Coordinates of C-alpha atoms in Angstrom, one line a residue:
Chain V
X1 CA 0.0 0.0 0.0
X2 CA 2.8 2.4 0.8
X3 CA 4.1 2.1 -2.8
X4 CA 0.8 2.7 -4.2
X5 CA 0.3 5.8 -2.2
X6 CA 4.1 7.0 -3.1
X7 CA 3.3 6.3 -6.6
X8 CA 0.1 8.4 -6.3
X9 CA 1.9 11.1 -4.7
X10 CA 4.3 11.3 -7.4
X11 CA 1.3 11.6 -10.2
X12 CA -0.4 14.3 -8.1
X13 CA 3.2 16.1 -8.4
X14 CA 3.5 15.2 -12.0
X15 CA 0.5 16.4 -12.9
X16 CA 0.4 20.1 -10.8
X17 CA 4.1 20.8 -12.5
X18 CA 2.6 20.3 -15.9
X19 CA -0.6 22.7 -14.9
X20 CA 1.7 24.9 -13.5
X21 CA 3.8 24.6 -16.5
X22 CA 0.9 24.8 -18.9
X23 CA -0.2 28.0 -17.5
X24 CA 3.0 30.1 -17.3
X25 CA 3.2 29.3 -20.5
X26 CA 0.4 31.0 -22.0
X27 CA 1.1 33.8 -20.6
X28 CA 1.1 36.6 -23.0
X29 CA 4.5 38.6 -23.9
X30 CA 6.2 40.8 -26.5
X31 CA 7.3 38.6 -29.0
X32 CA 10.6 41.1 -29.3
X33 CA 11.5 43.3 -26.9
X34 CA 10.2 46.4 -27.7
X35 CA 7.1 44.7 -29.4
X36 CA 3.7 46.0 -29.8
X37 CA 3.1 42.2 -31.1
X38 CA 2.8 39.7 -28.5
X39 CA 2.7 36.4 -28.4
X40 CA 2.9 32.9 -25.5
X41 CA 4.3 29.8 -25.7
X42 CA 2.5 26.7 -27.4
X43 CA 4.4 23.7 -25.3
X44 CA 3.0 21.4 -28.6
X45 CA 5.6 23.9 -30.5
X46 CA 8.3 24.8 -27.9
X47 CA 8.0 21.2 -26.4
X48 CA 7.0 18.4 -28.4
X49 CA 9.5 16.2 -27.9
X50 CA 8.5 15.8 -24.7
X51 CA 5.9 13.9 -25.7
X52 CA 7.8 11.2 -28.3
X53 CA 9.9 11.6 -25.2
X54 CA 7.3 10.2 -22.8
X55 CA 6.0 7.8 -25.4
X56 CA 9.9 5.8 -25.5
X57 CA 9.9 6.1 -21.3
X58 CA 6.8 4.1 -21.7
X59 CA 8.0 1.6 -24.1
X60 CA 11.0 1.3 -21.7
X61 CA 9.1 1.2 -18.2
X62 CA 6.3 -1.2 -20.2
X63 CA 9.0 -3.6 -20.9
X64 CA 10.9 -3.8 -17.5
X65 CA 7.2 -4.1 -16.1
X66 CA 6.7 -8.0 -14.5
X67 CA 2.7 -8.5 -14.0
X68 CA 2.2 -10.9 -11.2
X69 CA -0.5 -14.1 -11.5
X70 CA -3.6 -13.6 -9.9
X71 CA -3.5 -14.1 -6.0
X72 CA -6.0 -15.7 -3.6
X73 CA -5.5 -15.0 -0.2
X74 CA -8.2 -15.5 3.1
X75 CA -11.0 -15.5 0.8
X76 CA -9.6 -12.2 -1.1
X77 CA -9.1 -12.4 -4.7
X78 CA -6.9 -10.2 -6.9
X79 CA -8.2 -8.8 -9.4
X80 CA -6.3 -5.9 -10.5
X81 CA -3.0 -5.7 -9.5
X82 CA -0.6 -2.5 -8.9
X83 CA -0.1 -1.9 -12.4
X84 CA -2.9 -2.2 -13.5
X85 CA -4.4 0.2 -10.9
X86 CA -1.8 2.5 -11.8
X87 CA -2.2 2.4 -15.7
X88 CA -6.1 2.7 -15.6
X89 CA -5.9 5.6 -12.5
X90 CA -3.2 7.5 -14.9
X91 CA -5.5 6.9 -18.3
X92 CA -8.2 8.5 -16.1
X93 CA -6.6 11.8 -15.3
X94 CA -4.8 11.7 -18.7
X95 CA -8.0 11.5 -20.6
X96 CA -10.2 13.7 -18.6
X97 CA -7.5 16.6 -19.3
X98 CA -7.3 15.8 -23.0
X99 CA -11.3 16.0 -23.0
X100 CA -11.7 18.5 -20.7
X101 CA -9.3 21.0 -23.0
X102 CA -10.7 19.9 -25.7
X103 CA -13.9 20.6 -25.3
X104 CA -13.1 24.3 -23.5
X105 CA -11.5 24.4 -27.6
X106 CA -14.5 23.4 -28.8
X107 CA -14.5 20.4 -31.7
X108 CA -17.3 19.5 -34.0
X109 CA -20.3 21.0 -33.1
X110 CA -19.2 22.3 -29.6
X111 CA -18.9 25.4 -28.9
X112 CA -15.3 27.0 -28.0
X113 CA -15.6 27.8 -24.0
X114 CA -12.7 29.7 -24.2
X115 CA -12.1 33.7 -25.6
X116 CA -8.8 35.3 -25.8
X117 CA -5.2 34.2 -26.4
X118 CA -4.1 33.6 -22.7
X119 CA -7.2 31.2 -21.8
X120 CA -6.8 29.9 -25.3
X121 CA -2.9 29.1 -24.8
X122 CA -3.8 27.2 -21.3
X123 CA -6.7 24.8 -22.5
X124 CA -3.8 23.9 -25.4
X125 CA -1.1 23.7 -23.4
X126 CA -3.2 21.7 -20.6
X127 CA -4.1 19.6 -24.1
X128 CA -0.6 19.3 -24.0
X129 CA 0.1 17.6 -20.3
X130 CA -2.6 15.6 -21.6
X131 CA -1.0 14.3 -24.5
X132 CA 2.2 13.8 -22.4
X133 CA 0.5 11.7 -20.0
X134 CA -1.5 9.6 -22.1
X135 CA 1.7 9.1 -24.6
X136 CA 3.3 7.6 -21.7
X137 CA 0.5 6.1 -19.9
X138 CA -1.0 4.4 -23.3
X139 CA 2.8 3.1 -24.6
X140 CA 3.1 1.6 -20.8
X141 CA 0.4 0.3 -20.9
X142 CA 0.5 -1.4 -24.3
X143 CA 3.9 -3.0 -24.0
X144 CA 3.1 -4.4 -20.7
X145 CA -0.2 -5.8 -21.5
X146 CA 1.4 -7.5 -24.9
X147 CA 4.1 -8.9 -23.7
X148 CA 2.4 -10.5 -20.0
X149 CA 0.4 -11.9 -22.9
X150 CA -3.1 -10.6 -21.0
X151 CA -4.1 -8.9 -24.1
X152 CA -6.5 -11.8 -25.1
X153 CA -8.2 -11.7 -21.4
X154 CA -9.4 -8.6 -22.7
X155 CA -10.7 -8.4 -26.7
X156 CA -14.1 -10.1 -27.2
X157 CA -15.0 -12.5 -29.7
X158 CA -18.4 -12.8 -31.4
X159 CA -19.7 -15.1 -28.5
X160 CA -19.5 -11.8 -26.2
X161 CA -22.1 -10.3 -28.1
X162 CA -24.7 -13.0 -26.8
X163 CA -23.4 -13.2 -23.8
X164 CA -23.8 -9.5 -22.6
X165 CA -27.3 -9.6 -23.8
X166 CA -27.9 -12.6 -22.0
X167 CA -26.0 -10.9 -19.1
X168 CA -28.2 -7.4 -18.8
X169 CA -31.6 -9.5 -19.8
X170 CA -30.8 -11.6 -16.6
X171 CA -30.0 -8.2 -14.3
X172 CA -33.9 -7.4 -15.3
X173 CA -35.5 -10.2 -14.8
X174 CA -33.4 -10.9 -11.6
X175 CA -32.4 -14.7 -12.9
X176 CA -29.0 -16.2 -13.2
X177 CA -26.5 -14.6 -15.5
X178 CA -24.8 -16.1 -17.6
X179 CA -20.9 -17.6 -16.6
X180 CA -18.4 -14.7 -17.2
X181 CA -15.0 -14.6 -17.4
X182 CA -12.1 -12.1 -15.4
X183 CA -13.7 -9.3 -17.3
X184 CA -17.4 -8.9 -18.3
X185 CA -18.4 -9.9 -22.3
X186 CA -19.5 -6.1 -21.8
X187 CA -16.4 -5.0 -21.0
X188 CA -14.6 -6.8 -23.4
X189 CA -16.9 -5.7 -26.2
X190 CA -16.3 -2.0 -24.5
X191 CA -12.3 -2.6 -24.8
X192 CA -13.1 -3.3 -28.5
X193 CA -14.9 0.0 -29.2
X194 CA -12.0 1.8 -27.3
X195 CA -9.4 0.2 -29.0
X196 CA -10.7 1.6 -32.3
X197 CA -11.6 5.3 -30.7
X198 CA -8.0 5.5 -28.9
X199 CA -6.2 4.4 -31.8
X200 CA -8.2 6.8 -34.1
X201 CA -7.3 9.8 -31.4
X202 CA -3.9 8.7 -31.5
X203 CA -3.4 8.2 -34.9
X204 CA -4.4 11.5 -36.0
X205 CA -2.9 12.8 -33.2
X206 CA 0.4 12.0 -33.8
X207 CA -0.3 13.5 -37.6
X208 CA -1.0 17.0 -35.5
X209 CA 1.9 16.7 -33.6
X210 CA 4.2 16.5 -36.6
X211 CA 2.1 19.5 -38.4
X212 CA 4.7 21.5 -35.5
X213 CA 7.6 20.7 -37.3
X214 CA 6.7 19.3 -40.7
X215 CA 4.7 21.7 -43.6
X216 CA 1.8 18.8 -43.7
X217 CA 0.0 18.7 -46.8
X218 CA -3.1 21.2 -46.5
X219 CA -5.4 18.1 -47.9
X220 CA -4.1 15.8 -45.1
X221 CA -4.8 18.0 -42.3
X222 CA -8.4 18.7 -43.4
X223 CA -9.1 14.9 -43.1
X224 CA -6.8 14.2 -39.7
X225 CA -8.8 17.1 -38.0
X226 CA -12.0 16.1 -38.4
X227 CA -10.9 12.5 -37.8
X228 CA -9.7 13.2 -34.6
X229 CA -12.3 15.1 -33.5
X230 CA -14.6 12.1 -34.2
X231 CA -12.9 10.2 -32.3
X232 CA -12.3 12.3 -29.0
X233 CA -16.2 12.4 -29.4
X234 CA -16.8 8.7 -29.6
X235 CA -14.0 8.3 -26.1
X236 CA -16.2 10.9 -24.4
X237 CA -19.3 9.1 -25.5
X238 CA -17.7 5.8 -23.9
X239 CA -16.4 7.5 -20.8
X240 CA -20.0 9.1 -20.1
X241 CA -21.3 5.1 -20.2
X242 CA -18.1 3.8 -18.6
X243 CA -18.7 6.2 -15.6
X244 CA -22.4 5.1 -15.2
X245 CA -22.0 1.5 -15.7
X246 CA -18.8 1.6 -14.0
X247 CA -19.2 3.8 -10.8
X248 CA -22.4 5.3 -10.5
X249 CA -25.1 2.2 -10.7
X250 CA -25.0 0.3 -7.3
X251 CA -24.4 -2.7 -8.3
X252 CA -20.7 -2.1 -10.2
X253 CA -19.6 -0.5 -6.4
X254 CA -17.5 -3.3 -5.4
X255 CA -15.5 -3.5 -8.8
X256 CA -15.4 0.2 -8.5
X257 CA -13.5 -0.4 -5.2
X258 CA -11.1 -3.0 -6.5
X259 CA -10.3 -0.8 -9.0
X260 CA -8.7 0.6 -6.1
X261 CA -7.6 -1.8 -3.9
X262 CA -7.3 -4.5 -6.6
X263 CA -9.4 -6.8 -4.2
X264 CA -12.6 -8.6 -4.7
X265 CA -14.1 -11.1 -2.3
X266 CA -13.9 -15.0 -3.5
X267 CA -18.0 -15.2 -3.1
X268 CA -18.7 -12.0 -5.3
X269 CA -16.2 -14.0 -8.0
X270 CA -17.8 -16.8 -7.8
X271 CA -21.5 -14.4 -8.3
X272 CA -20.6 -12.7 -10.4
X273 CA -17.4 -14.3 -12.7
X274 CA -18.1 -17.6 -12.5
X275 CA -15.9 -18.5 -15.6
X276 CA -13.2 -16.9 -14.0
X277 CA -13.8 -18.3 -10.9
X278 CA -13.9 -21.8 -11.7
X279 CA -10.5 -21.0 -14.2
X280 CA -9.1 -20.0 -10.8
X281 CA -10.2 -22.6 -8.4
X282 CA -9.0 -25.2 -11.7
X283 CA -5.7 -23.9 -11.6
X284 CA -4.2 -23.3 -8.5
X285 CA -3.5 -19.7 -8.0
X286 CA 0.4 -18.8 -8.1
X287 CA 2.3 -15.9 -6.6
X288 CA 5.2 -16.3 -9.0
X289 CA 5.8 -13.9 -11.6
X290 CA 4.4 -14.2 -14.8
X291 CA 7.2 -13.7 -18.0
Chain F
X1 CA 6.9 -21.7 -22.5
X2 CA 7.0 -18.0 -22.2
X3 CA 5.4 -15.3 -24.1
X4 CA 8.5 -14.0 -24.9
X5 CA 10.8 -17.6 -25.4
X6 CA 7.5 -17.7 -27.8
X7 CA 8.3 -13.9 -29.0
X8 CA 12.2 -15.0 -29.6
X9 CA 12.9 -12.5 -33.2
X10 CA 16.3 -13.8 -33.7
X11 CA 17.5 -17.7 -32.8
X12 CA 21.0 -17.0 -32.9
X13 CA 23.6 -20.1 -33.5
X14 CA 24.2 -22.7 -30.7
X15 CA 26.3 -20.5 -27.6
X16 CA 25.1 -17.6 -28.2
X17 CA 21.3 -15.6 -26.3
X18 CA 18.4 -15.7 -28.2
X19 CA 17.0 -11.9 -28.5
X20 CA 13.4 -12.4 -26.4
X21 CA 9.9 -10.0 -27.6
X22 CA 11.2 -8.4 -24.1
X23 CA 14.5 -7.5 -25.0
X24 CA 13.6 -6.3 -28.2
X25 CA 11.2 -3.6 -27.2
X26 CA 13.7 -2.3 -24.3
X27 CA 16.4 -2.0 -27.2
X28 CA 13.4 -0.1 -28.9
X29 CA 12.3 2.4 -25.7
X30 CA 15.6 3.2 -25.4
X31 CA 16.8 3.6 -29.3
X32 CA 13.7 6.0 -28.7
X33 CA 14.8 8.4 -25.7
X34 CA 18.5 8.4 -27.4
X35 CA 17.2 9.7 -30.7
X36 CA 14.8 12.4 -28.5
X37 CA 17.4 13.8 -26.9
X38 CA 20.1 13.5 -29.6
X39 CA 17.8 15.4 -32.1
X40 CA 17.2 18.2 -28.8
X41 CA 21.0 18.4 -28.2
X42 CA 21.7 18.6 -32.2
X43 CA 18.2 21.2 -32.9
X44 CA 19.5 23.2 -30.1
X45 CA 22.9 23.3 -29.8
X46 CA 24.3 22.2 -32.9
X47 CA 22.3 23.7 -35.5
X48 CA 22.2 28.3 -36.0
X49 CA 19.1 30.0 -35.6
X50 CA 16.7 29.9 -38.8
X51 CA 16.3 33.7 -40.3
X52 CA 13.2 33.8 -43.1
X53 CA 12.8 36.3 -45.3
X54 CA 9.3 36.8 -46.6
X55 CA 8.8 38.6 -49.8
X56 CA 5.9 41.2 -49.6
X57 CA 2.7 41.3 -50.9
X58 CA 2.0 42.4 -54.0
X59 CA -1.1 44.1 -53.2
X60 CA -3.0 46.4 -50.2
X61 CA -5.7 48.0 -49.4
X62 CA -6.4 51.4 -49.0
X63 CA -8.9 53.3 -46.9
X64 CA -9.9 57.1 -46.8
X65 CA -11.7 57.0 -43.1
X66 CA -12.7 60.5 -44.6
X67 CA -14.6 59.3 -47.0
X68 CA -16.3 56.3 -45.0
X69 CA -20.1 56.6 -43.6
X70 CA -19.9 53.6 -41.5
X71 CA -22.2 51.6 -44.0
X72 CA -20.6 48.8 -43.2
X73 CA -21.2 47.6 -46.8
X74 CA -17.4 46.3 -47.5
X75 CA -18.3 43.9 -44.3
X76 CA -21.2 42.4 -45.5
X77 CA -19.6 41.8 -49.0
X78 CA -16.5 40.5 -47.2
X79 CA -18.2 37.8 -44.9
X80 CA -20.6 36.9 -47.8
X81 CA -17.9 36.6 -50.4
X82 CA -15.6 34.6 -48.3
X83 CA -18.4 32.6 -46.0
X84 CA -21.5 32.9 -48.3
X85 CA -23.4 34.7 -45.3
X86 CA -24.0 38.6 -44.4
X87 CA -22.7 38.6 -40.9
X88 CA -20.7 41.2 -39.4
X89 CA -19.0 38.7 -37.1
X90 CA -17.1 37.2 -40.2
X91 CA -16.2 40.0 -42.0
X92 CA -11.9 40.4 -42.5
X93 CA -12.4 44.1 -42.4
X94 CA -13.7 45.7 -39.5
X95 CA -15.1 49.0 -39.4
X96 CA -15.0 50.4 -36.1
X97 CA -17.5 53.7 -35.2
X98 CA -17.5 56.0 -32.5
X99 CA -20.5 58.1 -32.7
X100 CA -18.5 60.9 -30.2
X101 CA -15.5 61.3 -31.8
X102 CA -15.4 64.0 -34.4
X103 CA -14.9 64.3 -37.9
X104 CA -13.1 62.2 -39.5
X105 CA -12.2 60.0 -36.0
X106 CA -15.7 59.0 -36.2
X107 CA -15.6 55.7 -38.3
X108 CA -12.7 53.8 -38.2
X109 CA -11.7 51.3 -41.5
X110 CA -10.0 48.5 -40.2
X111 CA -8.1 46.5 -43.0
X112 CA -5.1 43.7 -43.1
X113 CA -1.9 45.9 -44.0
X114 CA -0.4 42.9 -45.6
X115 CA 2.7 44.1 -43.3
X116 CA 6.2 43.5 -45.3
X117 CA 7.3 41.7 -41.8
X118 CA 4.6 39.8 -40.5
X119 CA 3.9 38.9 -37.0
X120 CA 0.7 36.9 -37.8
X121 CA 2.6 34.3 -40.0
X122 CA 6.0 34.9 -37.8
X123 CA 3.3 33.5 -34.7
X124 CA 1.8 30.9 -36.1
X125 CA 2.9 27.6 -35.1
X126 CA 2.0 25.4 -38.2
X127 CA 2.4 27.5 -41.1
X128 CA -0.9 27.9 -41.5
X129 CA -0.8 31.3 -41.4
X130 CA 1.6 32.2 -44.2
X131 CA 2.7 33.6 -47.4
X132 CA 1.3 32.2 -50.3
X133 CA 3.2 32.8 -53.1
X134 CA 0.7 31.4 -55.6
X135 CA -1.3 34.4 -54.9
X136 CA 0.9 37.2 -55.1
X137 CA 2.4 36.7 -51.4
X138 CA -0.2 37.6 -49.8
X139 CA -0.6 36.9 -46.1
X140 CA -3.1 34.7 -45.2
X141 CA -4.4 31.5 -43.4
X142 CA -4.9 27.8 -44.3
X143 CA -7.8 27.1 -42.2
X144 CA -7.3 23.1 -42.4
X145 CA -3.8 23.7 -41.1
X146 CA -4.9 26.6 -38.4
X147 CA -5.1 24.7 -34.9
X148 CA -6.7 27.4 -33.4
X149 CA -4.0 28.5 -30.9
X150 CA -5.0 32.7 -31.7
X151 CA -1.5 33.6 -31.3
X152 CA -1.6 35.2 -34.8
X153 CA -4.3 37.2 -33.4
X154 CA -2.6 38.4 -30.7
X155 CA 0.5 38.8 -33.2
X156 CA -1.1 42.0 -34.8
X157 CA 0.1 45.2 -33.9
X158 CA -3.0 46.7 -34.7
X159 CA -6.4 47.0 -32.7
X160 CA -8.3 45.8 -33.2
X161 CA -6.1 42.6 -34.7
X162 CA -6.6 42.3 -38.2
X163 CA -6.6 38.8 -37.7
X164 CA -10.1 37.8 -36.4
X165 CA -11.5 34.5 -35.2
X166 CA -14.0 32.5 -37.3
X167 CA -16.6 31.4 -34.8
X168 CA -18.5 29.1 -36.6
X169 CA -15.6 27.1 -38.0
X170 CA -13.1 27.8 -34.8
X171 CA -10.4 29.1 -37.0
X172 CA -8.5 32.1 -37.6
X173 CA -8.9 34.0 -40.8
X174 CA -8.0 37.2 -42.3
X175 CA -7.7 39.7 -45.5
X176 CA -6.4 37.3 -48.2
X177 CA -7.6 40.0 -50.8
X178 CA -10.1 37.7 -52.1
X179 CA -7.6 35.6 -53.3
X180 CA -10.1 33.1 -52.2
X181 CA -13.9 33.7 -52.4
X182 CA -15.9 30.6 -52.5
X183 CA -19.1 32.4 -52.7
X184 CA -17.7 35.1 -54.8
X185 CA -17.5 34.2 -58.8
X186 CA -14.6 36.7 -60.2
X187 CA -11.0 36.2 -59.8
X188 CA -9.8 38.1 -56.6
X189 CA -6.2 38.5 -55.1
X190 CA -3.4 41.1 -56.2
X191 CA -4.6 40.3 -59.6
X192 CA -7.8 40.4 -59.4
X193 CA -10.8 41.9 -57.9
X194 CA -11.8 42.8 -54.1
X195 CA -15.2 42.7 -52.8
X196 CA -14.8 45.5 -50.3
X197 CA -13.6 47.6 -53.0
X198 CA -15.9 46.9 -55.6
X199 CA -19.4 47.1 -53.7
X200 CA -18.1 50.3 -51.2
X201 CA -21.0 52.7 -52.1
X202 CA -18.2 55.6 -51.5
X203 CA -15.5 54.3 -53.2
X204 CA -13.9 54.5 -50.0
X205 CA -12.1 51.7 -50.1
X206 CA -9.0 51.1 -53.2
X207 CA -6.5 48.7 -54.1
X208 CA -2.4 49.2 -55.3
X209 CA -0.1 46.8 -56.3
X210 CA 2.7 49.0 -54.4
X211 CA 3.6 49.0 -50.8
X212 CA 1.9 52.3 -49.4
X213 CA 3.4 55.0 -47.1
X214 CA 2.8 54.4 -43.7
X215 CA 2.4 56.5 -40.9
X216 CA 1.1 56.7 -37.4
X217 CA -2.3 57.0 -38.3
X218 CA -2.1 54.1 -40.9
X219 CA -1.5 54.5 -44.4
X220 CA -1.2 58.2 -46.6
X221 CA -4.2 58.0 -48.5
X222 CA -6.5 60.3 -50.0
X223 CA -9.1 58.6 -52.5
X224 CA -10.8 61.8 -52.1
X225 CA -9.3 63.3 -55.1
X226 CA -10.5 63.7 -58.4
X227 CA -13.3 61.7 -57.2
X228 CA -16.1 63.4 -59.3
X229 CA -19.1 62.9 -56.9
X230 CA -17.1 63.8 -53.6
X231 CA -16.0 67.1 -55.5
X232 CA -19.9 67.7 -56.7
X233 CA -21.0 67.6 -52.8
X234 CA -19.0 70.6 -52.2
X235 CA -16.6 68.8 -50.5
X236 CA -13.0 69.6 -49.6
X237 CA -10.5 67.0 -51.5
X238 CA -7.3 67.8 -50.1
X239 CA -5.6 68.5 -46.6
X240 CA -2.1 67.9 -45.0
X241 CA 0.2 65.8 -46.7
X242 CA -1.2 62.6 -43.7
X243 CA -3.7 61.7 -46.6
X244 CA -2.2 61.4 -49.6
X245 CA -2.6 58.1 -51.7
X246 CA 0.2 56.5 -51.8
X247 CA 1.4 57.6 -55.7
X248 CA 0.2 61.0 -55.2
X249 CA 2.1 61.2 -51.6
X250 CA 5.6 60.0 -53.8
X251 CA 4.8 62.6 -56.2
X252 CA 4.6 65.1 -54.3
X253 CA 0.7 66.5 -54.7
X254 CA -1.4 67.7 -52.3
X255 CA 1.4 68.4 -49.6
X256 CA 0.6 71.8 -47.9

């Protein structure tokens, strides 16, 4: 627990510096001395390496990252462990800055929230901690979930599509739900849909990251825009439903809280994951790493 | 096995390590954070400051604020020839009026100086706003490239900015001399024709191919002259050298 809270603590840090940073920077100054023109910084300009930067740190610390097996102890099961808390806690303040600024810029048919240079500058340079974040959080968590080889415990097959209808038709009527696995078909299916929206984001992102440095074709840059757009509107679509089915409804509280702690008791497993739990009670559970 | 025994990219001969998926992607991150900060320490130590020279514009606007009733006409013309829609909001020229300042302080023409250096396209961050030498180097903005930053409207020397914000599209644009008029069917830009000028009921509003005099007030302009129907009114058509068009200013007319 006390390297979860250290690691916590450092984030909180990580994340004020680059707030800190993102609004000094947009302050607004002569662009010569002397200047009756004036000008701030745009850290996507003045510091986009930063982010490619983060991105290889990820690839790095996602590669020297060991994921441990699942772990039953006294009736306790874990489900997520500290890396996983850590990536999905770090996606979540990542992405709600990336949103959050983008929508004060305004994208598709949202209005811009913000007027003038200097409040303009710090929604695009808060965009940027955003990116910086996520580049790191997103490469970490990539090369780590790829090489542990937990990649397939989390894409759905066709079967999933059946299975989460059987899954919420059974929460209605109050019957038995179907057997699911570590992660619900819903969530898998969810993962799927994300996968696509992410990468889109990303994608294009990257494209407007390089526009910084690189004279991109005019052509290209009316398509990646929109694109990207699209897709920042299809991960705020999913985070709206991700948040409700997640946290908000009752009856998601205790994953909620081992989203946290990373603990969820061997009865609600066996409720509520009974694929999983009778993968776990089939195999005994191991402590050892997993290469 | 192992995912990464599985992952092995390179089986090397009998005595020799087998290169795991693991290994590979560490040689990868950290290829990545060399070649990061290689290309900082060569961009900003190695290599001199970039110095651009931009080739002026081969055409301005000129505005007599004497001649100018505040019709805001050249607005309306501008937004619809450049937006297809009469709103104020979009127009690239800006006519500003204070109804208690005196004559001539009273309306104020607003237009894009096509500056010989600048600071809109020295600001922008993309090259969006920039010289476009296709169309007579005029200044002016790609709006698929524009990211919406505004610093090219803060660039401006000039208030208001001659750069304004397009609200409805969340870009910046400004004067390109109609160099591109969507809704607007005659060929515009240094070569061509200019809405404002052509539809201003006063003619209050011209266009030269030669970089004007400029002084505090703006540009030495006086359109005012010769102009039959301003001379029929009564009117006075010459004053202190300040307003001089920019060939009659050169020629020496009209000074007092």
């Amino acid at each position: 627990m006390g390297t979860r809270i250290s690691i916590a603590i450092t984030v909180v840090v990580i994340v004020a510096l680059g707030v800190v940073m993102a609004v000094s920077a947009a302050v607004i100054v002569p662009m010569n001395a002397g200047d009756t023109s004036r000008t701030y910084d745009v850290l996507f300009n003045s510091r986009g390496w930063l982010v490619l930067a983060a991105a290889a740190l990820g690839l790095l610390a996602g590669a020297f990252t060991r994921r441990p097996t699942v772990r039953i102890e006294d009736g306790i099961v874990e489900r997520h462990d500290g890396v996983a808390i850590f990536e999905h806690w770090l996606h979540v303040v990542a992405v709600l800055l990336l949103l959050g600024s983008g929508i004060a810029l305004g994208f598709l048919f949202i209005p811009r929230l913000v007027t003038g240079a200097h409040n303009t500058g710090v929604a695009l340079n808060l965009h940027w901690v955003g990116v910086v974040l996520f580049a790191f959080s997103g490469v970490y968590y990539a090369t780590n979930t790829v090489l542990s080889g937990r990649l397939k415990e989390h894409l759905a097959g066709l079967e999933d599509i059946n299975v989460g209808i059987a899954h919420y038709r059974a929460q209605l009527a109050k019957s038995e739900p179907p057997a699911e696995g570590k992660f619900y078909a819903s969530e898998r299916i969810a993962y799927v849909y994300m996968l696509v929206a992410l990468g889109l984001v990303a994608l294009t992102g990257v494209v407007k990251l390089l526009a910084y440095g690189i004279n991109m074709p005019a052509g290209l840059m009316g398509v990646v825009t929109p694109l990207h757009d699209v897709g920042a509107l299809l991960v705020a679509l999913f985070l709206i439903a991700h948040v409700l089915m997640g946290a908000v409804v009752p009856w998601s509280w205790p994953e909620l809280r081992s989203m946290v702690t990373g603990k969820l008791p061997l009865e609600y497993v066996q409720q509520h994951h009974k694929a999983w739990y009778d993968e776990l009670m089939g195999s005994p559970a191991r402590s050892k790493e997993n290469q | 096995m192992s995912g990464d025994t599985e992952g092995a990219v390179m089986a090397e001969n009998e005595g020799k390590k087998a290169l795991t998926r693991r290994e590979f992607v560490v040689g990868m991150g950290g290829a990545g954070v060399g070649a990061v900060l290689g290309g900082i320490f060569v961009h900003g130590i190695l290599l001199p400051d970039e110095i651009v020279a931009l080739p002026a514009s081969e055409g301005y606007l000129l505005v007599d604020t004497k001649k100018c009733a505040a019709c805001q006409t050249c607005m309306l013309s501008c937004s619809l020839a450049h937006e297809g829609e009469t709103s104020l909001s979009l127009s690239r020229i800006q006519v500003v009026s204070d109804p208690f300042a005196g004559y001539p302080e009273g309306p104020q023409q607003n237009q894009c100086r096509q500056c010989p250096y600048p600071a809109c396209v020295e600001a922008c961050p993309t090259g969006a706003n920039h010289v476009d030498a296709a169309n007579g180097n005029v200044r002016t903005i790609d709006a698929s490239k524009c990211i919406g930053c505004e610093r090219c409207i803060q660039a401006c020397p000039f208030t208001p900015s001659r750069v304004e914000w397009n609200f409805e599209e969340k870009h910046s644009q400004k004067c390109d001399l109609c160099s591109n008029t969507p809704y607007w069917d005659q060929k515009g830009g240094p070569g061509g024709k200019q809405a404002c000028v052509e539809l201003c009921p006063l003619k209050a509003i011209a266009f030269t191919n030669e970089i004007p005099i400029q002084g505090d007030k703006g540009y030495f302009v006086n359109l005012r002259k010769g102009d039959a129907t301003w001379l029929a009114f009564g009117f006075p058509d010459g004053d202190n050298a300040e307003y001089l068009s920019a060939p009659a200013a050169q020629a020496g007319e009209g000074t007092q």
